[in-house]
XYZ file of C-alpha atoms in Angstrom:
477
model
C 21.685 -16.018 -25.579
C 20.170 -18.760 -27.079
C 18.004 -21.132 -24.769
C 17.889 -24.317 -26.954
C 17.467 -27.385 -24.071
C 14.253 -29.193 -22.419
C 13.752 -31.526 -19.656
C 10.231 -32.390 -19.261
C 8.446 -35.188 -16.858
C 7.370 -36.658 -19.965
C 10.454 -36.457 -22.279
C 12.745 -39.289 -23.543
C 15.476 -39.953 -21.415
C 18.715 -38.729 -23.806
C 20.191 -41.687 -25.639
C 17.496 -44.539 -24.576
C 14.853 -45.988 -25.632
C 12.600 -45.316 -22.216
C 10.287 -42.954 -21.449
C 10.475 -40.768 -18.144
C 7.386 -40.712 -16.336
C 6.309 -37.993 -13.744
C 7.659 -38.456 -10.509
C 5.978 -37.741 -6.937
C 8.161 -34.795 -6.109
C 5.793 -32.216 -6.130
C 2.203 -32.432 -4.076
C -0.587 -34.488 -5.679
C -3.258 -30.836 -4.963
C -0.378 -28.334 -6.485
C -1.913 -29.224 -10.005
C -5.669 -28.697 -9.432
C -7.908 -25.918 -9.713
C -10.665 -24.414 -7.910
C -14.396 -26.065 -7.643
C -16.357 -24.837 -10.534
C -18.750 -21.766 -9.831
C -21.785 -23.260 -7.678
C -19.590 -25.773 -6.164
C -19.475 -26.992 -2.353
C -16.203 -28.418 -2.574
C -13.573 -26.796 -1.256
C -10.303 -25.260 -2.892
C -7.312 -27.035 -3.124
C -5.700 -24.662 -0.386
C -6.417 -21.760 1.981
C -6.542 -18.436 -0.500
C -5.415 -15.847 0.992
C -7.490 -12.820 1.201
C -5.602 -9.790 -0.548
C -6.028 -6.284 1.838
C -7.061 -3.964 -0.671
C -5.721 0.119 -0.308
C -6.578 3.589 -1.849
C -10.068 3.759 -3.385
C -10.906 6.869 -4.769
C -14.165 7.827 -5.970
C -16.380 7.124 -8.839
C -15.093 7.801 -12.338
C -17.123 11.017 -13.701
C -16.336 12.274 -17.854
C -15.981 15.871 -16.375
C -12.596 16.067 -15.019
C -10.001 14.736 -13.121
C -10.675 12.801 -9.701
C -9.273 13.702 -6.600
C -7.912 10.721 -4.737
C -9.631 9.626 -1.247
C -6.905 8.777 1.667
C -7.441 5.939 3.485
C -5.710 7.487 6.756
C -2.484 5.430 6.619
C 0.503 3.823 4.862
C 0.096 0.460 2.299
C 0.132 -3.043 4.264
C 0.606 -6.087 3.183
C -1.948 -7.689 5.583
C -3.313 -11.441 4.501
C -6.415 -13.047 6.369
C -5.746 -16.667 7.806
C -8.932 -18.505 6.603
C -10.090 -20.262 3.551
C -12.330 -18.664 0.871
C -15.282 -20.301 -0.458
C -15.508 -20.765 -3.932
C -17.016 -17.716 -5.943
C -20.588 -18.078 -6.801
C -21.784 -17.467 -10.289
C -23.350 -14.532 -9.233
C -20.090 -12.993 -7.933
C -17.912 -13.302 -11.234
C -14.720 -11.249 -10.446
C -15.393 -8.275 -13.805
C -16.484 -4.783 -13.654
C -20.040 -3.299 -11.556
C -23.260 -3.527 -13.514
C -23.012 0.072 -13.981
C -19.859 -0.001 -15.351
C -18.433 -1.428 -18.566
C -14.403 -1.934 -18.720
C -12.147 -3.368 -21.691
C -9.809 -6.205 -20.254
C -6.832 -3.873 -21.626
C -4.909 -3.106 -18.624
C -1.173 -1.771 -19.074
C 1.322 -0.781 -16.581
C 4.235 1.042 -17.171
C 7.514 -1.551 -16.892
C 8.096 0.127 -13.290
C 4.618 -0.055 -11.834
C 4.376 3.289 -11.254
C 1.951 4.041 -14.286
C -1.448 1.996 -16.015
C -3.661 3.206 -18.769
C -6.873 1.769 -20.051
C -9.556 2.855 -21.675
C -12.932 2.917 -19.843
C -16.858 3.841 -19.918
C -18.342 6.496 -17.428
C -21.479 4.313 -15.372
C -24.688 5.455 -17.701
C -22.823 7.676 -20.449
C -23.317 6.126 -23.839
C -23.198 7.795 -27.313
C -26.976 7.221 -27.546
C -29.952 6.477 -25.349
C -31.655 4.005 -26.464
C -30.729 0.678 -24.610
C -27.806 -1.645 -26.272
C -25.988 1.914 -27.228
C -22.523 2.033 -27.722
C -20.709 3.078 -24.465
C -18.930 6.104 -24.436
C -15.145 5.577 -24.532
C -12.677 7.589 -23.061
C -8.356 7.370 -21.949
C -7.480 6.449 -17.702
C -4.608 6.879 -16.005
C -3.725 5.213 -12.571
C -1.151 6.524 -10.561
C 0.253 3.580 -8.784
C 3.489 4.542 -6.941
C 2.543 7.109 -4.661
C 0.978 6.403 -1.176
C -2.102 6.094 -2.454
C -3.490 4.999 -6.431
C -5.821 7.166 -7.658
C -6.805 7.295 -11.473
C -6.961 10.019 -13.193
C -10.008 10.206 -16.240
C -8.677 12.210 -19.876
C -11.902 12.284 -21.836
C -12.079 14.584 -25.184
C -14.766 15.869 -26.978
C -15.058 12.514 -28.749
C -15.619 9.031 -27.257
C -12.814 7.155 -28.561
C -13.554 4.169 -30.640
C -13.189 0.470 -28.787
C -10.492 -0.642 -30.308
C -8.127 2.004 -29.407
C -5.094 1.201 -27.635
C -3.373 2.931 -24.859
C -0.213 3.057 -23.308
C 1.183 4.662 -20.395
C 4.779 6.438 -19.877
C 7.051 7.212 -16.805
C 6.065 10.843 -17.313
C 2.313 10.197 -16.744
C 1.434 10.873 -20.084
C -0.708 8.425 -22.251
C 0.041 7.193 -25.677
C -3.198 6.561 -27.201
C -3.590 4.453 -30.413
C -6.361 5.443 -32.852
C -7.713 4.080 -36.598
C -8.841 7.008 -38.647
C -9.911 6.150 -42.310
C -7.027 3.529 -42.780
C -4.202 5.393 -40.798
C -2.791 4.636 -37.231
C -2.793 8.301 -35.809
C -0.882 8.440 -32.080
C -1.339 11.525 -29.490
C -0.620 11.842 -26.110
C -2.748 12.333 -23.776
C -2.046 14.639 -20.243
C -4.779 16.092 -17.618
C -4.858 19.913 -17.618
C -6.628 21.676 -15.120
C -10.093 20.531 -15.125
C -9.999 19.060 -19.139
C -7.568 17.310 -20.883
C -4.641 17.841 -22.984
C -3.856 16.157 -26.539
C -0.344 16.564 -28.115
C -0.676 14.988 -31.729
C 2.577 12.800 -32.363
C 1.761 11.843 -36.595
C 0.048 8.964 -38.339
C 1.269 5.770 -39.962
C -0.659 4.505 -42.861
C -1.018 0.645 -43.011
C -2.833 -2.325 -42.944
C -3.528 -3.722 -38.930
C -0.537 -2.146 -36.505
C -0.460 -3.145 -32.829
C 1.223 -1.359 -29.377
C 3.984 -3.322 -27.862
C 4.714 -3.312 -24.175
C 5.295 -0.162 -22.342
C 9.570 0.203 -23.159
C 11.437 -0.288 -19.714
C 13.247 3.455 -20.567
C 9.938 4.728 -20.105
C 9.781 7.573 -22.578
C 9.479 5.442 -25.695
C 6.880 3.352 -27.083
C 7.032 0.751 -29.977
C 4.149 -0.876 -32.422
C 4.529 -3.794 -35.489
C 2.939 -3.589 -38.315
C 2.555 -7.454 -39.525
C 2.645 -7.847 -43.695
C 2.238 -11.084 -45.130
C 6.342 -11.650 -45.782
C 7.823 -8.488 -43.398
C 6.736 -7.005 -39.958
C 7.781 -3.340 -39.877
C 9.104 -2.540 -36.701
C 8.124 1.268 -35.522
C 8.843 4.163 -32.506
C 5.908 5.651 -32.406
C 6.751 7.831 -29.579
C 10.062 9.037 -27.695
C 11.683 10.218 -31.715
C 12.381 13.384 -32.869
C 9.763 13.694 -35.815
C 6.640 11.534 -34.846
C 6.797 7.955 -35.694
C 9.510 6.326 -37.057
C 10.066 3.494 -39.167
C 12.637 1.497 -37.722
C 13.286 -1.830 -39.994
C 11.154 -4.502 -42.014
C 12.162 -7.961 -39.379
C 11.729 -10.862 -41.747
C 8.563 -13.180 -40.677
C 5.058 -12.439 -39.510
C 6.160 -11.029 -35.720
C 3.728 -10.712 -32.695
C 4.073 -10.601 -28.654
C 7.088 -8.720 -27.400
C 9.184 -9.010 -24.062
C 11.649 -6.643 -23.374
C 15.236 -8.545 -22.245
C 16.866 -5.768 -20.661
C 15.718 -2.550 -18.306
C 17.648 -0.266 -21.244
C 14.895 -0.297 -23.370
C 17.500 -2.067 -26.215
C 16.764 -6.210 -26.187
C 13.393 -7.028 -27.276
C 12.380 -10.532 -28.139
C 9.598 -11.260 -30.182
C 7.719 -14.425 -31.908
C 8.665 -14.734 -35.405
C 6.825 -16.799 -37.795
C 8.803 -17.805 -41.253
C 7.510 -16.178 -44.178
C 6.704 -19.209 -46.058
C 5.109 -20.647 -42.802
C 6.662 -22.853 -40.405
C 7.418 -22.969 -36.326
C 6.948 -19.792 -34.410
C 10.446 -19.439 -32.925
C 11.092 -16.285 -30.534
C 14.042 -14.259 -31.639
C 16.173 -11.073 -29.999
C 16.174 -7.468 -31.675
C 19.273 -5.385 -30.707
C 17.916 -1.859 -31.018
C 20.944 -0.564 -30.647
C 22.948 -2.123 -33.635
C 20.525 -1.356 -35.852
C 17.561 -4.051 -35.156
C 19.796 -7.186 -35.925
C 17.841 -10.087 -35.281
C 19.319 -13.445 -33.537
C 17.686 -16.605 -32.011
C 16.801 -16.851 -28.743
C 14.920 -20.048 -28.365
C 15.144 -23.202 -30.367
C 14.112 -26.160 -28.306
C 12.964 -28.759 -30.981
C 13.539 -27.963 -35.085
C 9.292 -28.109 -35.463
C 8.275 -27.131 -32.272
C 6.066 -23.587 -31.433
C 8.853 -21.736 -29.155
C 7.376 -18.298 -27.885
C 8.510 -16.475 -25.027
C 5.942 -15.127 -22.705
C 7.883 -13.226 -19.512
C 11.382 -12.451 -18.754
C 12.997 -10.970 -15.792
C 16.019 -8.732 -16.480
C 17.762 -9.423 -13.215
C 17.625 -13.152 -12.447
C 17.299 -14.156 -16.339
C 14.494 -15.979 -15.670
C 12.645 -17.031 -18.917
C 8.625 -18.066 -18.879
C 8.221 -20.363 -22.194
C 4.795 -21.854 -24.056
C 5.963 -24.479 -26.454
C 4.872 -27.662 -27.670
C 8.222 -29.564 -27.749
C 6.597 -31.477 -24.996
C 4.017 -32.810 -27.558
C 1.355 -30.463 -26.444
C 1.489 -26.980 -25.538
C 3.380 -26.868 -21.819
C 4.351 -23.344 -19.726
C 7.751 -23.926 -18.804
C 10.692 -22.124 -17.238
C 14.911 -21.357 -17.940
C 16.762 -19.346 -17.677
C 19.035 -16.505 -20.386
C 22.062 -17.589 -21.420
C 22.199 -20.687 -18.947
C 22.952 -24.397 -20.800
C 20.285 -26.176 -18.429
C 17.444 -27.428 -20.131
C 13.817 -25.779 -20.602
C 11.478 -27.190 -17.926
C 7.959 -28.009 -17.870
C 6.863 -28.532 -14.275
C 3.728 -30.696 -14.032
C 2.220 -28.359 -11.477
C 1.314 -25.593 -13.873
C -0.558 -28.201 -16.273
C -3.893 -27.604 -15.432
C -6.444 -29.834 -16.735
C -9.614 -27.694 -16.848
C -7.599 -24.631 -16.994
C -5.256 -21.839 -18.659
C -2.885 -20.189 -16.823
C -0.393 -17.519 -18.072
C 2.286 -15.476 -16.324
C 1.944 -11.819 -16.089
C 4.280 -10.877 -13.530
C 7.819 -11.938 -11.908
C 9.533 -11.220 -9.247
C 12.226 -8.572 -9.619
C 15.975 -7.890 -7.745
C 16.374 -11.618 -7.357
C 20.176 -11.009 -8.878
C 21.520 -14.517 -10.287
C 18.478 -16.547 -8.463
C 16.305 -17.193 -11.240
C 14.775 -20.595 -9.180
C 14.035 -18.469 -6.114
C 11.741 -15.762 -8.309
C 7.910 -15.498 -7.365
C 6.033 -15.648 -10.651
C 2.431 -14.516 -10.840
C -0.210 -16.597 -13.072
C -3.503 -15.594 -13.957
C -5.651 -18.650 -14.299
C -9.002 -18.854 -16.481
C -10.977 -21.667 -15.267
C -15.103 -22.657 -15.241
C -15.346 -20.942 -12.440
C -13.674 -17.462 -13.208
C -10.559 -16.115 -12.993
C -8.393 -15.909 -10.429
C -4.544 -15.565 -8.898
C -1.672 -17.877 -8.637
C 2.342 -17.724 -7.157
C 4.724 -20.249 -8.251
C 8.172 -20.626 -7.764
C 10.708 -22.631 -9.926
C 12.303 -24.113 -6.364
C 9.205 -24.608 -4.799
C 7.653 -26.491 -7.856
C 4.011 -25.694 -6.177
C 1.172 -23.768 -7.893
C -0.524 -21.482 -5.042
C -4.139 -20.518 -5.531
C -5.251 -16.813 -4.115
C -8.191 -15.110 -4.419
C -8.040 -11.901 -6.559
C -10.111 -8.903 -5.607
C -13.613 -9.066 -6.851
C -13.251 -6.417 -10.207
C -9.100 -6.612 -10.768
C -8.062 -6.694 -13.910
C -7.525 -9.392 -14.710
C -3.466 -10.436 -16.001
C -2.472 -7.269 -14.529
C -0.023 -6.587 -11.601
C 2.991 -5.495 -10.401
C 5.880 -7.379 -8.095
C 8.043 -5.121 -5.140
C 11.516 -6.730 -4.521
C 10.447 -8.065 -0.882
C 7.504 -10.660 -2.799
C 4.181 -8.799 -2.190
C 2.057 -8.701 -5.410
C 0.205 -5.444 -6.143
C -3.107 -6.360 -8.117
C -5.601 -3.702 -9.278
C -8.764 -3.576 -9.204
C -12.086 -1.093 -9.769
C -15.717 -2.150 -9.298
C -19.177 -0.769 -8.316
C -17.978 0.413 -4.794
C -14.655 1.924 -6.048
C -13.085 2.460 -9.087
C -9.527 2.208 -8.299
C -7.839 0.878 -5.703
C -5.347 -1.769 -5.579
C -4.904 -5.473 -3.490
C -2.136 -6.440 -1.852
C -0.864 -10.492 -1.629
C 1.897 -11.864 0.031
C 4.007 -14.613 -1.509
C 3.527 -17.939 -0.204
C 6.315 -19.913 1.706
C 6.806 -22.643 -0.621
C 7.387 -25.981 2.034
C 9.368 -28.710 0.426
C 6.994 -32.075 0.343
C 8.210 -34.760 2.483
C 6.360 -38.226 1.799
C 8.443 -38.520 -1.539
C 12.035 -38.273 -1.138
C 13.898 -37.331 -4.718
C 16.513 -39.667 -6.539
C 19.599 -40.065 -4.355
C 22.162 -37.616 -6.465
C 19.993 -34.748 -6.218
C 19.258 -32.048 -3.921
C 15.779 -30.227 -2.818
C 17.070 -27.204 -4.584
C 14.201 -27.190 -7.393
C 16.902 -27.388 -9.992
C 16.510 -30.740 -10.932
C 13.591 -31.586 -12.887
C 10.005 -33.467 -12.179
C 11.052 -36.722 -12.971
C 10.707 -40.511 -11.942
C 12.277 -41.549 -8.754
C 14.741 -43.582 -10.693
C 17.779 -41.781 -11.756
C 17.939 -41.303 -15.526
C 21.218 -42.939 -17.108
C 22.600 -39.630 -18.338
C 22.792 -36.648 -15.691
C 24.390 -33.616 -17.658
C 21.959 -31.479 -19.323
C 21.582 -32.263 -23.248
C 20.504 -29.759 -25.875
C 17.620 -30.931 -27.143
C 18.999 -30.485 -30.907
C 21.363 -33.748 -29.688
C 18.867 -36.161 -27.852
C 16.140 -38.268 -29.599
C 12.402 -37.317 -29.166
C 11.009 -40.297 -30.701
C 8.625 -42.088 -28.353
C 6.509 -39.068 -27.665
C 2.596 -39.647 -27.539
C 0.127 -36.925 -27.328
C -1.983 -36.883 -24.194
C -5.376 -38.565 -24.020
């Protein structure tokens, strides 16, 4: 399952001395971003303007919330007209009254998010600059309307808690007491809120992975300076488990499969060296394997993958520089790094893809948060369309957060002073094939080939990168 090819618009051609430039195949606006805050220029394209459903009312430390109807079933309704560039007054981020950590997670179905929040006004003291007073969320996300659900305790919880949500609705929540990890979960029960206690795990700094697709269990590393320990903290028979001790300093986490068994991670050698991402079969006892190896000293980590097309979203710096680019499991086609997700004033990162696109990884909508001057806000991209699309996000989502259906609309939510949860809807963009610059003569429109100079490069077969020369490579200006 190793991915270990690249095709970039800057790369070598394999077995020459020349240097492939960039090509005109994808729109000269796909690559830039939105005016800076204050601007009056306009945005690169029309954003569309997501239709937002389900508020429900403020959150309250009391008890649970009751969930408002809106009188009707979710639409995926877009506007037709441009947006004007968010003023610096109007950062997209939580109401003045309310103070929110960016940690957002959703369950690996949608149909469940946690965070951890602050009641408008409730702090642990009252003189101003007091600490706010912490406490567990739940959103409810796959019923006909969200509504979120508040599980305070007795305690504020401390601000560097982590929580996690599972397909039951409960909440794994993440705690540091006196040098030990201690996990509970966390369940609304009549008007308070329930607490089972799950165990403790005493070591240095430990850290939630993603919600597992099984839904019932929940994983965490615990990074040492030669060994990560790999534990289930939740879903075992007797509180948290140790699992194994992986070899390398490990951190991030995609899961590869919808079993709940495949998980890639980023593994760093213990003596230092290239972060590589590697494959842990949970179900034959943790063994470890490569997954991507695009250049012997190149940074290799895997950021998304989609269990049904395969499709693989990569940061390396094979390129040169650190690049976003796509391939696809198991496939021998090279790793590409499409021009129109290189932002120059800019960082976008994938949080979402597409899913039921069976064995049409090119055809997947990807969604991109992107962290400019001006904010943050949404974008689509396609690997066929080879266009970045710029939408504007609700004012208050959280941001990286969001959820695909199978028929393309994007489900982004959101909570600020008017409502505190309620979620946006946006409709994937038709991608429309550019026609002023006409691709080499032996390819196709299909998005498969890569962005490339017009002229056709002597060698046509994909070449893993381990075989073709990378001399020549310059660093960008």
């Amino acid at each position: 399952m190793t991915v270990c090819a690249i095709e970039d618009g800057t790369a070598e051609a394999a077995g020459t001395g020349e240097t492939v430039e960039p090509g005109p195949d994808e729109p000269e606006e796909a690559g830039e971003a939105p005016a800076a805050a204050g601007s009056a220029a306009a945005l690169p394209e029309p954003l569309q303007q997501p239709a937002t459903v389900g508020a429900v009312s403020s959150v309250t430390s009391g008890g649970p919330m009751e969930a408002v109807t809106s009188g009707g079933p979710l639409e995926a309704v877009t506007s037709e007209g441009p947006l004007e560039p968010v003023a610096s007054g109007e950062q997209l981020g939580p109401g003045p009254g309310e103070t929110v950590l960016p940690a957002f997670t959703l369950t690996a179905d949608g149909g469940y998010a946690a965070r951890l929040t602050a009641a408008r006004g409730v702090a642990t003291g009252t003189e101003p600059g007091s600490t706010p007073a912490w406490y567990a969320e739940r959103w409810t996300l796959d019923g006909p309307e969200p509504y979120a659900v508040p599980l305070p305790l007795d305690q504020p919880e401390e601000a560097d808690s982590q929580v996690l949500p599972l397909a039951d609705g409960r909440v794994l929540i993440r705690r540091r007491v006196a040098g030990r990890h201690t996990f509970s979960l966390l369940y609304p029960t009549g008007p308070g809120t329930g607490e089972l206690q799950l165990g403790a795990v005493e070591c240095g700094d430990l850290t939630l992975l993603p919600p597992s697709p099984d839904g019932v269990s929940a994983y965490a590393l615990s990074v040492g300076a030669y060994s990560t320990g790999l534990w289930l903290v939740a879903g075992g028979a007797f509180g948290p488990e140790h699992i194994v001790d992986l070899p390398g300093r490990c951190s991030g986490g995609v899961w590869l499969d919808r079993a709940g068994r495949l998980l890639a991670l980023d593994r760093e050698p213990a003596g230092g060296g290239p972060v590589k991402a590697v494959a842990v079969d949970l179900g034959r006892g943790a063994e470890m394997t490569p997954l991507l190896q695009i250049a012997p000293d190149s940074n290799d980590r895997l950021l998304l993958a989609d269990p049904d097309s395969g499709l693989l979203l990569i940061r390396s710096d094979a390129p040169g520089h650190d690049r976003l680019g796509w391939g696809v499991l198991g496939s021998c086609l090279p790793v590409r790094f499409p021009e129109c997700l290189r932002l120059p004033d800019a960082a976008v990162t994938p949080f979402a893809v597409q899913p039921g696109q069976m064995l049409m990884p090119e055809s997947c909508a990807v969604a991109l948060r992107i962290d400019g001057a001006g904010g943050s806000w949404a974008g689509i991209w396609r690997p066929s369309g080879r266009r970045l699309h710029h939408l504007a996000a609700p004012e208050g989502w959280l941001a990286g957060s969001g959820v695909w259906s199978r028929d393309g609309v994007l489900r982004l939510p959101y909570a600020n002073a008017e409502t505190a949860c309620a979620v946006a809807l946006l409709t994937a963009p038709v991608d429309v094939q550019p026609t002023g610059h006409p691709g080499p003569a032996h390819c196709t429109e299909s998005g498969m080939q890569p962005s490339a100079a017009v002229t056709p490069p002597p060698v046509c077969r994909p070449v893993p990168l381990g075989q073709a020369p990378l001399v020549g490579r310059t660093a960008p200006d």
